[in-house]
CSV table of C-alpha atoms in Angstrom, one decimal:
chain,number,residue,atom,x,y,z
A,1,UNK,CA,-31.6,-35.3,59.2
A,2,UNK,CA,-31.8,-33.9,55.9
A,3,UNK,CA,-29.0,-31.5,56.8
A,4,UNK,CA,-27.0,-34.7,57.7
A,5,UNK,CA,-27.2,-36.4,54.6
A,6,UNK,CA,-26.1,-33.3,52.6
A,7,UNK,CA,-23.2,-33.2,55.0
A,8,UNK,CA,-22.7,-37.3,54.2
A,9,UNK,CA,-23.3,-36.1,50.1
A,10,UNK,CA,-20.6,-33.7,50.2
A,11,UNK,CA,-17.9,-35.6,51.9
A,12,UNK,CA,-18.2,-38.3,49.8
A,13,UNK,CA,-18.1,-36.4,46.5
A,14,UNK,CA,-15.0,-34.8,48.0
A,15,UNK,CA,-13.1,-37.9,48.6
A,16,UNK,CA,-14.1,-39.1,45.5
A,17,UNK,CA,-12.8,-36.2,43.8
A,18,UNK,CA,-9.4,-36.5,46.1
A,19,UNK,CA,-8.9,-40.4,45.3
A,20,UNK,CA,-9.3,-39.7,41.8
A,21,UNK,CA,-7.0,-36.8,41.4
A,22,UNK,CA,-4.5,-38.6,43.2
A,23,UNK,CA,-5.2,-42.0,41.1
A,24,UNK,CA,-3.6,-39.4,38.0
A,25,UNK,CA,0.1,-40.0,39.3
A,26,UNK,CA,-0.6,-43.6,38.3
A,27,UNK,CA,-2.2,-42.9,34.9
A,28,UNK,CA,-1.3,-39.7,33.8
A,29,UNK,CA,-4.9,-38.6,32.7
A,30,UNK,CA,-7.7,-36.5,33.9
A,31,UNK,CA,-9.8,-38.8,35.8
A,32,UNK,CA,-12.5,-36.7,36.6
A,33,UNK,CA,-13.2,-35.5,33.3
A,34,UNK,CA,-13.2,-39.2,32.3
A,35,UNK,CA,-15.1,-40.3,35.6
A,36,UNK,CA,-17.7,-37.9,35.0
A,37,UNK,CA,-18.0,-38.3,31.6
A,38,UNK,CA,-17.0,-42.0,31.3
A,39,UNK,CA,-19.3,-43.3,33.7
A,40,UNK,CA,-22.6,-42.6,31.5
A,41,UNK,CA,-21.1,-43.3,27.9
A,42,UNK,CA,-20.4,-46.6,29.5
A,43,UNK,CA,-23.2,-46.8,31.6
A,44,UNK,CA,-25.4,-46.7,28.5
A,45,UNK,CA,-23.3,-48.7,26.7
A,46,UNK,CA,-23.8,-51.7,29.7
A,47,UNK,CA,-27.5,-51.0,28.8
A,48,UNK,CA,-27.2,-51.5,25.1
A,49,UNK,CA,-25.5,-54.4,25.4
A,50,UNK,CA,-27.3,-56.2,28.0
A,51,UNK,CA,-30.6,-55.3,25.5
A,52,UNK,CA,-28.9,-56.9,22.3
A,53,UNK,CA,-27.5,-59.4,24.3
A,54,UNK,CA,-31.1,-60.6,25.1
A,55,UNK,CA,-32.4,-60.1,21.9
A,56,UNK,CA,-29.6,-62.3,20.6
A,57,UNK,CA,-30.5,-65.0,23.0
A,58,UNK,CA,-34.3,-64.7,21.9
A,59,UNK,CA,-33.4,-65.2,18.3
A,60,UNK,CA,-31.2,-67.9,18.9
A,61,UNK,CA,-34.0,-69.9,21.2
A,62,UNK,CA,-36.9,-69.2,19.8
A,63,UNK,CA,-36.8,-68.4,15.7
A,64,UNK,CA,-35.6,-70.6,13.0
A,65,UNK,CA,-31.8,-70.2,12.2
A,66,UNK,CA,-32.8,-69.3,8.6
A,67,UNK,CA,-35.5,-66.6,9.7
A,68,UNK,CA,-32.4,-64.9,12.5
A,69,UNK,CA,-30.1,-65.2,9.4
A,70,UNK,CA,-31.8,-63.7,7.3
A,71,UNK,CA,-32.8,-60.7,10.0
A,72,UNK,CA,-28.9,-60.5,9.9
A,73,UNK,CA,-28.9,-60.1,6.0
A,74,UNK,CA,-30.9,-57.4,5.8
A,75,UNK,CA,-29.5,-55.4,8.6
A,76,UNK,CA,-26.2,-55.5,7.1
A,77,UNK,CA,-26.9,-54.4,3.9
A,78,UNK,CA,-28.9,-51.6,5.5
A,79,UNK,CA,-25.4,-50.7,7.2
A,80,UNK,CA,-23.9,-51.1,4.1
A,81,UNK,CA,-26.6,-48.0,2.7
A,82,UNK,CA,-26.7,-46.0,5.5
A,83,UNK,CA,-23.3,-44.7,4.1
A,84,UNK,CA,-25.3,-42.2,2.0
A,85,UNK,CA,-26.4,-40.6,5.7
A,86,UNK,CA,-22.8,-39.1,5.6
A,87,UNK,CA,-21.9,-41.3,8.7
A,88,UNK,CA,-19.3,-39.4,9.0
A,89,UNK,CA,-20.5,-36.3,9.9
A,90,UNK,CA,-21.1,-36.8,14.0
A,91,UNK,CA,-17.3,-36.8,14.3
A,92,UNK,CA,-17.2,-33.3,12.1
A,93,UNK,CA,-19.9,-31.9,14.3
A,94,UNK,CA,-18.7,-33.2,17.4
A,95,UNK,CA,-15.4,-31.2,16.3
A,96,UNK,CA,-17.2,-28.0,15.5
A,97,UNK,CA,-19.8,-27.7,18.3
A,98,UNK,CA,-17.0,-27.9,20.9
A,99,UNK,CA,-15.4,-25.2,19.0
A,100,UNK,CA,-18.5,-23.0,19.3
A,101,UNK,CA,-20.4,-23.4,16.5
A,102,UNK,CA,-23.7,-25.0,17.4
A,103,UNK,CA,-25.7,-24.3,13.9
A,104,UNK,CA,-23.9,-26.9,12.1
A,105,UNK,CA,-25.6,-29.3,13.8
A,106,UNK,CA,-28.9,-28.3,11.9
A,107,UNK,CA,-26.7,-28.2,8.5
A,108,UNK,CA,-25.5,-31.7,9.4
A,109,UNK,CA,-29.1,-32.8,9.2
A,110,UNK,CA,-30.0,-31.3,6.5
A,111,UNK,CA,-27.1,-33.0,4.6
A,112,UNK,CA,-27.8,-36.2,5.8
A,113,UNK,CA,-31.0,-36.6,5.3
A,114,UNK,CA,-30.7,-35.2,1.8
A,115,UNK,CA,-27.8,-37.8,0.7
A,116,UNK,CA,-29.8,-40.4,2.6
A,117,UNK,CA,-32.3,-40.5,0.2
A,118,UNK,CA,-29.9,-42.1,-2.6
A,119,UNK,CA,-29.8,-45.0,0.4
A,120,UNK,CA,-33.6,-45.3,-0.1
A,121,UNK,CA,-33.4,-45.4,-3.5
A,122,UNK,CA,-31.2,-48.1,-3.7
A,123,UNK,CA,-32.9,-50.5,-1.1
A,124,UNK,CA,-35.6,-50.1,-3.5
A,125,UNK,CA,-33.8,-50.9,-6.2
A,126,UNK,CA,-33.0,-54.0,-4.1
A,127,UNK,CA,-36.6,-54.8,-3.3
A,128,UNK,CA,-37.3,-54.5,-6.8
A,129,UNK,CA,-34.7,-57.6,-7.7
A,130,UNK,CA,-35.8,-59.5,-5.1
A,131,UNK,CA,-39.9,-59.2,-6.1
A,132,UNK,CA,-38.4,-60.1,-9.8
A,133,UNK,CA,-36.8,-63.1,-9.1
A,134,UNK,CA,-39.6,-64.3,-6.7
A,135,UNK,CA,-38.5,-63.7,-3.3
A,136,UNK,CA,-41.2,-61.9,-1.3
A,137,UNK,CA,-39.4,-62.1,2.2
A,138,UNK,CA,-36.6,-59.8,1.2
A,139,UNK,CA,-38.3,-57.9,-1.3
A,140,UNK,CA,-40.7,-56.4,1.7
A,141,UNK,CA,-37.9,-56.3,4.3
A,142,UNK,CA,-36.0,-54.3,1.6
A,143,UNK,CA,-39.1,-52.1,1.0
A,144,UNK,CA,-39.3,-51.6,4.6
A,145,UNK,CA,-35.4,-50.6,4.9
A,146,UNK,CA,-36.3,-47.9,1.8
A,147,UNK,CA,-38.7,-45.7,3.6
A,148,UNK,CA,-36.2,-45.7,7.1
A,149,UNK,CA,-32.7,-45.3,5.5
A,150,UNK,CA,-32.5,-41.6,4.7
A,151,UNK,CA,-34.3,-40.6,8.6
A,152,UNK,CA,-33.2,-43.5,10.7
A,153,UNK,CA,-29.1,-42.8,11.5
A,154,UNK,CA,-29.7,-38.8,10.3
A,155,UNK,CA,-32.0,-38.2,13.4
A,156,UNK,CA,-29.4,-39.3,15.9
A,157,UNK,CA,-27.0,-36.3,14.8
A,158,UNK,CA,-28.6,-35.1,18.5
A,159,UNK,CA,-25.8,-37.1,19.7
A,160,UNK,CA,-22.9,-35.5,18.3
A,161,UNK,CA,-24.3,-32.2,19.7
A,162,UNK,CA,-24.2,-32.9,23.3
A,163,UNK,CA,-20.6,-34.9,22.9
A,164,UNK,CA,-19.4,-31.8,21.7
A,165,UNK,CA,-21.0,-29.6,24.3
A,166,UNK,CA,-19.7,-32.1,27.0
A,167,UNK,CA,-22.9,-33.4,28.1
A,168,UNK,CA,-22.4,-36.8,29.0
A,169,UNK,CA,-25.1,-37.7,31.4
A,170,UNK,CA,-27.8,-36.6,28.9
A,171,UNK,CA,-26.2,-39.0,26.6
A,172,UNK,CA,-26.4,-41.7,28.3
A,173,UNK,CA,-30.2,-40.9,29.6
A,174,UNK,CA,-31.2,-40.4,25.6
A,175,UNK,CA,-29.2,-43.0,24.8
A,176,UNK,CA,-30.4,-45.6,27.8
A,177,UNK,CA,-34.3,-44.7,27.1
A,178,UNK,CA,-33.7,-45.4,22.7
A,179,UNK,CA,-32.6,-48.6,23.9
A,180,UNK,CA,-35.5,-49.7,26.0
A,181,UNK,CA,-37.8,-48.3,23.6
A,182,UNK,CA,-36.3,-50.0,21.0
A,183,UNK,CA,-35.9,-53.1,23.4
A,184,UNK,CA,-39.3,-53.5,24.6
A,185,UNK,CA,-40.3,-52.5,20.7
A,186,UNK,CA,-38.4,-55.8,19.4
A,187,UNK,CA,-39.1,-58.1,22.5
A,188,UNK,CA,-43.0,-57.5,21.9
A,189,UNK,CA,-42.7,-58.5,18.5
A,190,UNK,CA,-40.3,-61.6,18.6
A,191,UNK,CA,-42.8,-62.8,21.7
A,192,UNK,CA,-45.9,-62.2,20.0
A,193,UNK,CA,-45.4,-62.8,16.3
A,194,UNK,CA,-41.9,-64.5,14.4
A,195,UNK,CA,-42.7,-62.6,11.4
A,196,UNK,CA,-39.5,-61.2,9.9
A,197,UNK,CA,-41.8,-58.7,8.2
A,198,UNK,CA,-43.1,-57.7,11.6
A,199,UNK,CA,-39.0,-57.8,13.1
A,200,UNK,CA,-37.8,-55.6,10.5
A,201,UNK,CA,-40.5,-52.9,10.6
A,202,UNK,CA,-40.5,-52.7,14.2
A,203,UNK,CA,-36.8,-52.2,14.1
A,204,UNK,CA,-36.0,-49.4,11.6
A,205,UNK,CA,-39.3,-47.9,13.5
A,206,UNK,CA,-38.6,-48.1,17.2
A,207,UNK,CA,-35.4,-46.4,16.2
A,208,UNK,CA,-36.2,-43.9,14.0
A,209,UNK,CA,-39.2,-42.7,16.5
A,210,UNK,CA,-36.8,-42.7,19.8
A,211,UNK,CA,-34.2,-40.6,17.7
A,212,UNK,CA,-36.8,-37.7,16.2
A,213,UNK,CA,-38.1,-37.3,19.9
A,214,UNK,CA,-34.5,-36.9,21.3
A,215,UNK,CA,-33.3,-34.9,18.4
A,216,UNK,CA,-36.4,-32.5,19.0
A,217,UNK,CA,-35.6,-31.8,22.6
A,218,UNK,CA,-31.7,-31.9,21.6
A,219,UNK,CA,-32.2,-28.7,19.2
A,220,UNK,CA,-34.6,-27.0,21.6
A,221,UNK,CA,-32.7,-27.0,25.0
A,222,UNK,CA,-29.3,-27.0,23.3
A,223,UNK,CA,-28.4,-25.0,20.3
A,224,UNK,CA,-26.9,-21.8,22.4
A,225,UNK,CA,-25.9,-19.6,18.8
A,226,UNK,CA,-26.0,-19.2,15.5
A,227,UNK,CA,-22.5,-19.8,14.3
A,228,UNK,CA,-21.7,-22.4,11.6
A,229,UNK,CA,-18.9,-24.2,10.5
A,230,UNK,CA,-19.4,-24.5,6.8
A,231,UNK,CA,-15.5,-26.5,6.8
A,232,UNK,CA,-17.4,-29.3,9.1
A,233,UNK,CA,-19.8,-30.2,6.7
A,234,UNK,CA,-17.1,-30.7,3.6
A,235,UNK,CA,-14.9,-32.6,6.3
A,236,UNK,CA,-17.9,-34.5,7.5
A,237,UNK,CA,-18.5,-35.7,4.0
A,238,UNK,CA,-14.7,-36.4,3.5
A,239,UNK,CA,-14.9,-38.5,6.6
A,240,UNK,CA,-18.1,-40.3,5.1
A,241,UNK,CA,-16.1,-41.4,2.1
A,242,UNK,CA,-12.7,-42.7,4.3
A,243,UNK,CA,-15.5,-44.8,5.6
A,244,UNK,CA,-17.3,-46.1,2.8
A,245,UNK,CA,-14.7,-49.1,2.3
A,246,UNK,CA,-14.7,-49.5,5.7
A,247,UNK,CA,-18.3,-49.6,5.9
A,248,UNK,CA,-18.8,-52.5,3.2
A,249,UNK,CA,-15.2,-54.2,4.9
A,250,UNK,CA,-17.5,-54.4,7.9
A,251,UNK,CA,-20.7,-55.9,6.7
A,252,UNK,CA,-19.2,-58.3,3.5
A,253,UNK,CA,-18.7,-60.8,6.0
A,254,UNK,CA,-22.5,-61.3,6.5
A,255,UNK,CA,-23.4,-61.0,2.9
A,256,UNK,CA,-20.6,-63.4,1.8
A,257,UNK,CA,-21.8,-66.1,4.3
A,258,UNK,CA,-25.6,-65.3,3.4
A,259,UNK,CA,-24.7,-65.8,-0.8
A,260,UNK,CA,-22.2,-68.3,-0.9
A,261,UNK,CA,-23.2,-70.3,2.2
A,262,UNK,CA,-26.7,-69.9,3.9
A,263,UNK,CA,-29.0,-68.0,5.9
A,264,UNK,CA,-28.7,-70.8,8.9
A,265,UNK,CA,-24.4,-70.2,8.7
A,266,UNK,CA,-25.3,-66.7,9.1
A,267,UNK,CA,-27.2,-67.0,12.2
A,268,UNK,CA,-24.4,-69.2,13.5
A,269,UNK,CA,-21.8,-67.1,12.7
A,270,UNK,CA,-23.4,-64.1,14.0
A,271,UNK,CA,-24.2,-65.7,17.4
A,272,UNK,CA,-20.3,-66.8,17.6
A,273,UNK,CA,-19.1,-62.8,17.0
A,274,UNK,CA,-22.5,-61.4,19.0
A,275,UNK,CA,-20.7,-61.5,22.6
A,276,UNK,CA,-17.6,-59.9,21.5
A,277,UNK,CA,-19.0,-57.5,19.7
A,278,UNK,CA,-20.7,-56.3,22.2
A,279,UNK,CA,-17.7,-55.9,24.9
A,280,UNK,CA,-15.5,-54.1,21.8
A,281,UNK,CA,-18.1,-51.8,21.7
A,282,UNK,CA,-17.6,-50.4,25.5
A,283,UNK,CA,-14.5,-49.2,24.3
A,284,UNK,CA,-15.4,-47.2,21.6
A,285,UNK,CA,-17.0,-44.8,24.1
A,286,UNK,CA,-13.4,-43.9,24.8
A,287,UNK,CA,-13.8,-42.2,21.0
A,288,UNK,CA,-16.4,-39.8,22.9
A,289,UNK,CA,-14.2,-38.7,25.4
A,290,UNK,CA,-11.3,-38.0,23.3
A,291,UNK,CA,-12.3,-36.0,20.6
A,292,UNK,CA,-14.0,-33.1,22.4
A,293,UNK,CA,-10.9,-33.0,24.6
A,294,UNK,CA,-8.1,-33.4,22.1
A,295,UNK,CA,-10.1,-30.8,19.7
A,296,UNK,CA,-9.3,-28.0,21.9
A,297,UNK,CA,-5.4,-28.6,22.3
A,298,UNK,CA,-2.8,-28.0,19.9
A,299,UNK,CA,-0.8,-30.5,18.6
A,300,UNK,CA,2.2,-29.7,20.2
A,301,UNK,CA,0.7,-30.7,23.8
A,302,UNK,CA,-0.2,-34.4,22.2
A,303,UNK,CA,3.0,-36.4,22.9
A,304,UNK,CA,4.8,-39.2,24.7
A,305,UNK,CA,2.4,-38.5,28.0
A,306,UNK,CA,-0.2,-41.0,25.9
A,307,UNK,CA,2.5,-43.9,25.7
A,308,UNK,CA,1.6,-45.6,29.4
A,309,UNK,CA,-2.1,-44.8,28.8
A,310,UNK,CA,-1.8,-46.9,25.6
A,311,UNK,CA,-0.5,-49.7,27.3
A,312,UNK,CA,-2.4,-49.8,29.9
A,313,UNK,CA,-5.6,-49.8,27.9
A,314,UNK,CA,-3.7,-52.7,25.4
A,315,UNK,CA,-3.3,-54.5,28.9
A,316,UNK,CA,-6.9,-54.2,30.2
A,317,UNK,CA,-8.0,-55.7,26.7
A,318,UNK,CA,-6.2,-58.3,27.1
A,319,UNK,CA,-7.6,-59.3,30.6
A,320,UNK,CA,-10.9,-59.1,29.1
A,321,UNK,CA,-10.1,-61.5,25.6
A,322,UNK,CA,-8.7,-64.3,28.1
A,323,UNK,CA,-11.8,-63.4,30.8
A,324,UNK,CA,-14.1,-64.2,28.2
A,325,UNK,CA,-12.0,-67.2,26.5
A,326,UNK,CA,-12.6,-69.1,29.7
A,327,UNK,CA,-16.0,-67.6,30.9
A,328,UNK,CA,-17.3,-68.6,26.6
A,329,UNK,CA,-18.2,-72.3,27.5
A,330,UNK,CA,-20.9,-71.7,30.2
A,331,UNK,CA,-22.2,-68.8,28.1
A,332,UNK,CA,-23.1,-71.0,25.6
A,333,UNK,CA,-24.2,-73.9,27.5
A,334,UNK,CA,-26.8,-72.4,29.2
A,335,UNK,CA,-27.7,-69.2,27.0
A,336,UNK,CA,-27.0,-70.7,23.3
A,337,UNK,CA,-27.5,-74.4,23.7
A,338,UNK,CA,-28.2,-74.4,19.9
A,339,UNK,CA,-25.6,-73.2,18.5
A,340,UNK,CA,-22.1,-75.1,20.5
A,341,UNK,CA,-21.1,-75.3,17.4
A,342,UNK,CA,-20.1,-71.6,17.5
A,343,UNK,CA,-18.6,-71.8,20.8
A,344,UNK,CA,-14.5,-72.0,19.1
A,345,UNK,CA,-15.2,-69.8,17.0
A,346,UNK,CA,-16.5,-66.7,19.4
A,347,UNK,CA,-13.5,-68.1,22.0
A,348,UNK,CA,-10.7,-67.6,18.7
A,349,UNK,CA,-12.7,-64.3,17.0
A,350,UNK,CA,-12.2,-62.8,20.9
A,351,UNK,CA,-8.6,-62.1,20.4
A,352,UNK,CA,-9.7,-59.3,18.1
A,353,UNK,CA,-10.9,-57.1,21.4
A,354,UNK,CA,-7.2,-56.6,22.0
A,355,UNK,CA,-7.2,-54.6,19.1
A,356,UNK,CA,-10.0,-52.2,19.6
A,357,UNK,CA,-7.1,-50.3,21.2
A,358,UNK,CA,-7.0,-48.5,18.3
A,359,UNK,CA,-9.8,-46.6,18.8
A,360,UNK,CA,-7.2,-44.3,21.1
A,361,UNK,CA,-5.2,-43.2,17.9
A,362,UNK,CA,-7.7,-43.2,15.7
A,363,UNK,CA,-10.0,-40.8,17.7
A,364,UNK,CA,-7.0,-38.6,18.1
A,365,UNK,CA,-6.2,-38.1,14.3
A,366,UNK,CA,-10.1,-37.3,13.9
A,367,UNK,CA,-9.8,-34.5,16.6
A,368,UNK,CA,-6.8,-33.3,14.8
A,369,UNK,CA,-8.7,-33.2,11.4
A,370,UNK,CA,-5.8,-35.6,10.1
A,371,UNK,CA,-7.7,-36.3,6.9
A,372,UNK,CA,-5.3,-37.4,4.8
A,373,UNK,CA,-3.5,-39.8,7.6
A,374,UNK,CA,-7.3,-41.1,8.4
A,375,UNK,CA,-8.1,-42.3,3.9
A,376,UNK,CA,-4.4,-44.4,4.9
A,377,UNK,CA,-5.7,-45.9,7.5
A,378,UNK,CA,-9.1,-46.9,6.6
A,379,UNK,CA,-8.4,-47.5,2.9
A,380,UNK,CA,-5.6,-49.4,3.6
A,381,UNK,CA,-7.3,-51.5,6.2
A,382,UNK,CA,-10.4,-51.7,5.0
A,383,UNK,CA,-9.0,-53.1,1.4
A,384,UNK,CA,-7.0,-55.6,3.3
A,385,UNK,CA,-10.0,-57.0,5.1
A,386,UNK,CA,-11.8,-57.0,2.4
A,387,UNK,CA,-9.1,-59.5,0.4
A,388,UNK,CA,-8.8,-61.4,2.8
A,389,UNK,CA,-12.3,-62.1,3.6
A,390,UNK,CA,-12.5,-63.4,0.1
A,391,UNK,CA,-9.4,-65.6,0.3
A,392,UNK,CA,-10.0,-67.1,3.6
A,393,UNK,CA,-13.9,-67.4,3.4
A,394,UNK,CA,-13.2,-69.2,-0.5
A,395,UNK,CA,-10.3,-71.7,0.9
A,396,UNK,CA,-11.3,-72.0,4.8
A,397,UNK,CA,-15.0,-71.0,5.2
A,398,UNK,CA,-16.3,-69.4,8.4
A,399,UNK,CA,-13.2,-70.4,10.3
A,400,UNK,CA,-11.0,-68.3,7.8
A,401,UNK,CA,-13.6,-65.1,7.9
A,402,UNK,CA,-12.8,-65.0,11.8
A,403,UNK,CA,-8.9,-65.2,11.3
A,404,UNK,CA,-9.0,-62.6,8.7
A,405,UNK,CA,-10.7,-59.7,10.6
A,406,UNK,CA,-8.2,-60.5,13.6
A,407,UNK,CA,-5.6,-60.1,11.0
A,408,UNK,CA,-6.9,-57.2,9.9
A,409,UNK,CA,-8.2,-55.8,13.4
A,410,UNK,CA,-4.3,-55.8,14.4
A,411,UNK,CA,-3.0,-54.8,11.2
A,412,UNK,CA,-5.3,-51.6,11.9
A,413,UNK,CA,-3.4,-50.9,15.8
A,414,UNK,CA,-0.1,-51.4,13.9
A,415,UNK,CA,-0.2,-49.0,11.3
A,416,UNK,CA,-2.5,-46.4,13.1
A,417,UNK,CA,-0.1,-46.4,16.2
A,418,UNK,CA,2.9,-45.8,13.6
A,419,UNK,CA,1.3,-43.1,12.1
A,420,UNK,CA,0.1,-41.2,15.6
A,421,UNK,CA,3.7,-41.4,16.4
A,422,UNK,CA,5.1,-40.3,12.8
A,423,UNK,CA,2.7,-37.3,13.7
A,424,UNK,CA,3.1,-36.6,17.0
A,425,UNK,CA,6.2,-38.7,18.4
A,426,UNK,CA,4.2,-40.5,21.0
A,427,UNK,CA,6.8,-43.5,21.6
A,428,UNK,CA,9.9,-41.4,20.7
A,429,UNK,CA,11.3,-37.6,20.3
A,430,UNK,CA,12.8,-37.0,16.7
A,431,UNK,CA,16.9,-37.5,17.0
């Protein structure tokens, strides 16, 4: 019997194997590389976003709009300071460990954490202003976001290590199990006590614990030599800083409608860009599979082969945006009852997934070590964003904060598409 079933096993990993060779005459792309890879980075992905998704409901139903918003505040300004954990250094390892040089991985960490202390430093700085001024609530969130800033993001360089060594399906079993630690972490808390106090801490904390345990069995099982990259770590920190404006374009948003509006806008606003966030963010596992592949080709084998897979992937987007435009009224009738008013809002910030297709251009110049065509980008977008938040947000409110990150969301697949081909002549051959 048992003999039987292995026969069964085989024959069906087989014609798997056979369908999806043969399904690369249509798309012009290793399938089982991006089967076998693919399927876990977005298998854990699913995960993650079915968890946040949850927790989003749970704010929304059951704490005050002020106390979610407010949740929101904090969180974003801790992404704002988690900059000084050199967030840009997974891609540079990622680069360097599927070149061979596994040690970098511990130097990464050591860099991190040691720049991520400024981050605690400032939070407390932060806390310090609020306690002044006679705001407890965010002075002890902010306290709380001090002692987690410089370990929190630096512990999940594990992750960049076994992208670069390929291993997909430990990713996505590292990365499934953070999440329902960190799930069952929040759930407890938001069920059994609304504190934000209690919300915070047991965020940062859930987090910070699930990474240091997977980070421990990461450099145990998986650091296979001693080799460095000493160039990594410079271009790890020169990715950090192409991100910096596009770390603070990211989160102003939040903090603009927090200041200038209030903490109950926030929560609405959040809920209204909660369910699109979370589908953009299967595509970025498309970043994953990318750069360990393209960083082992040279340049001249990138060309106009990536032209139909960019369409197609523009064209899959775009099924989703309208998918979700029509499915977006049920969703909020029965999961966010309180908050219809966000309901146009998330249907009109939706045609921003169509441009997460940039992720495929984007990841490519990182692979490439395209430094200089990656500050363009980012800068250029980021500053754009930016202005325009502050225009629209001043003259339009919430409403003109969703319109300008679409404009700027497509202004980013323009110019990073014209620059991929510049480089590599993806849509035409030089004349």
């Amino acid at each position: 019997m048992l003999r039987q079933l292995n026969n069964i096993k085989n024959k069906a990993r087989a014609m798997t194997y056979a369908f999806l060779r043969w399904t690369e005459k249509w798309t012009k792309t290793d399938m089982v590389y991006l089967a076998k890879g693919g399927f876990w980075l977005i298998f854990g992905q699913i995960a993650a976003s079915i968890s946040s998704f949850i927790l989003s409901i749970l704010f929304a139903n059951l704490l005050p709009k002020e106390t979610y918003g407010t949740y929101k505040y904090i969180i974003s300004i801790a992404g704002v300071l988690s900059i000084t954990t050199l967030t840009g250094m997974n891609t540079a390892v990622v680069r360097a460990v599927s070149r061979g040089h596994d040690q970098t991985v511990i130097k990464a960490l050591k860099a991190k954490i040691k720049w991520g202390t400024l981050g605690g430093l400032t939070s407390l700085f932060i806390a310090y202003y609020y306690f002044y001024i006679g705001n407890t609530e965010l002075s002890v969130g902010f306290l709380i976001v001090a002692l987690f800033i410089p370990f929190m993001n630096s512990f999940g360089i594990y992750d960049a290590l076994l992208i670069g060594r390929g291993l997909f399906k430990k990713i996505g079993i590292f990365f499934i199990t953070s999440q329902l630690i960190a799930f069952l972490v929040m759930l407890i808390t938001i069920m059994m006590h609304g504190s934000i106090y209690l919300i915070i801490l047991s965020y940062f904390a859930s987090w910070t614990t699930a990474r240091l345990l997977f980070l421990s069995i990461s450099l145990k099982k998986y650091i296979k030599n001693e080799q460095a990259d000493d160039s990594s770590i410079s271009y790890g920190k020169h990715l950090t800083f192409v991100n910096l404006i596009t770390t603070i374009s990211e989160y102003i948003d939040k903090i603009l409608i927090f200041n200038q509006i209030s903490a109950a806008n926030l929560a609405m606003y959040s809920v209204a860009v909660a369910p699109v966030e979370q589908l953009k963010v299967l595509s970025k596992n498309i970043k994953n599979l990318i750069i360990p592949k393209f960083s082992k080709k040279e340049e001249i084998k990138i060309n106009s082969s990536l032209t139909p897979k960019i369409f197609k992937f523009l064209l899959a987007l775009l099924v989703i945006s309208i998918l979700y435009i029509l499915c977006a009224p049920l969703i909020f009738k029965i999961i966010f009852p309180r908050y219809t008013d966000s309901l146009f809002y998330s249907q009109l910030f939706s045609l921003s997934i169509i441009a997460s297709a940039s992720i495929i251009p984007i990841s490519i110049l990182e692979s490439q070590k395209k430094q200089k065509e990656l500050y363009l980008i980012n800068i250029t977008t980021s500053i754009i964003q930016i202005f325009l938040i502050l225009f629209m947000l001043y003259f339009y409110g919430i409403i003109g904060i969703i319109i300008a990150k679409i404009i700027t969301r497509f202004f980013e697949l323009l110019i990073s598409l014209t620059i991929l081909n510049r480089k590599y002549y993806v849509f035409k051959k030089p004349i």
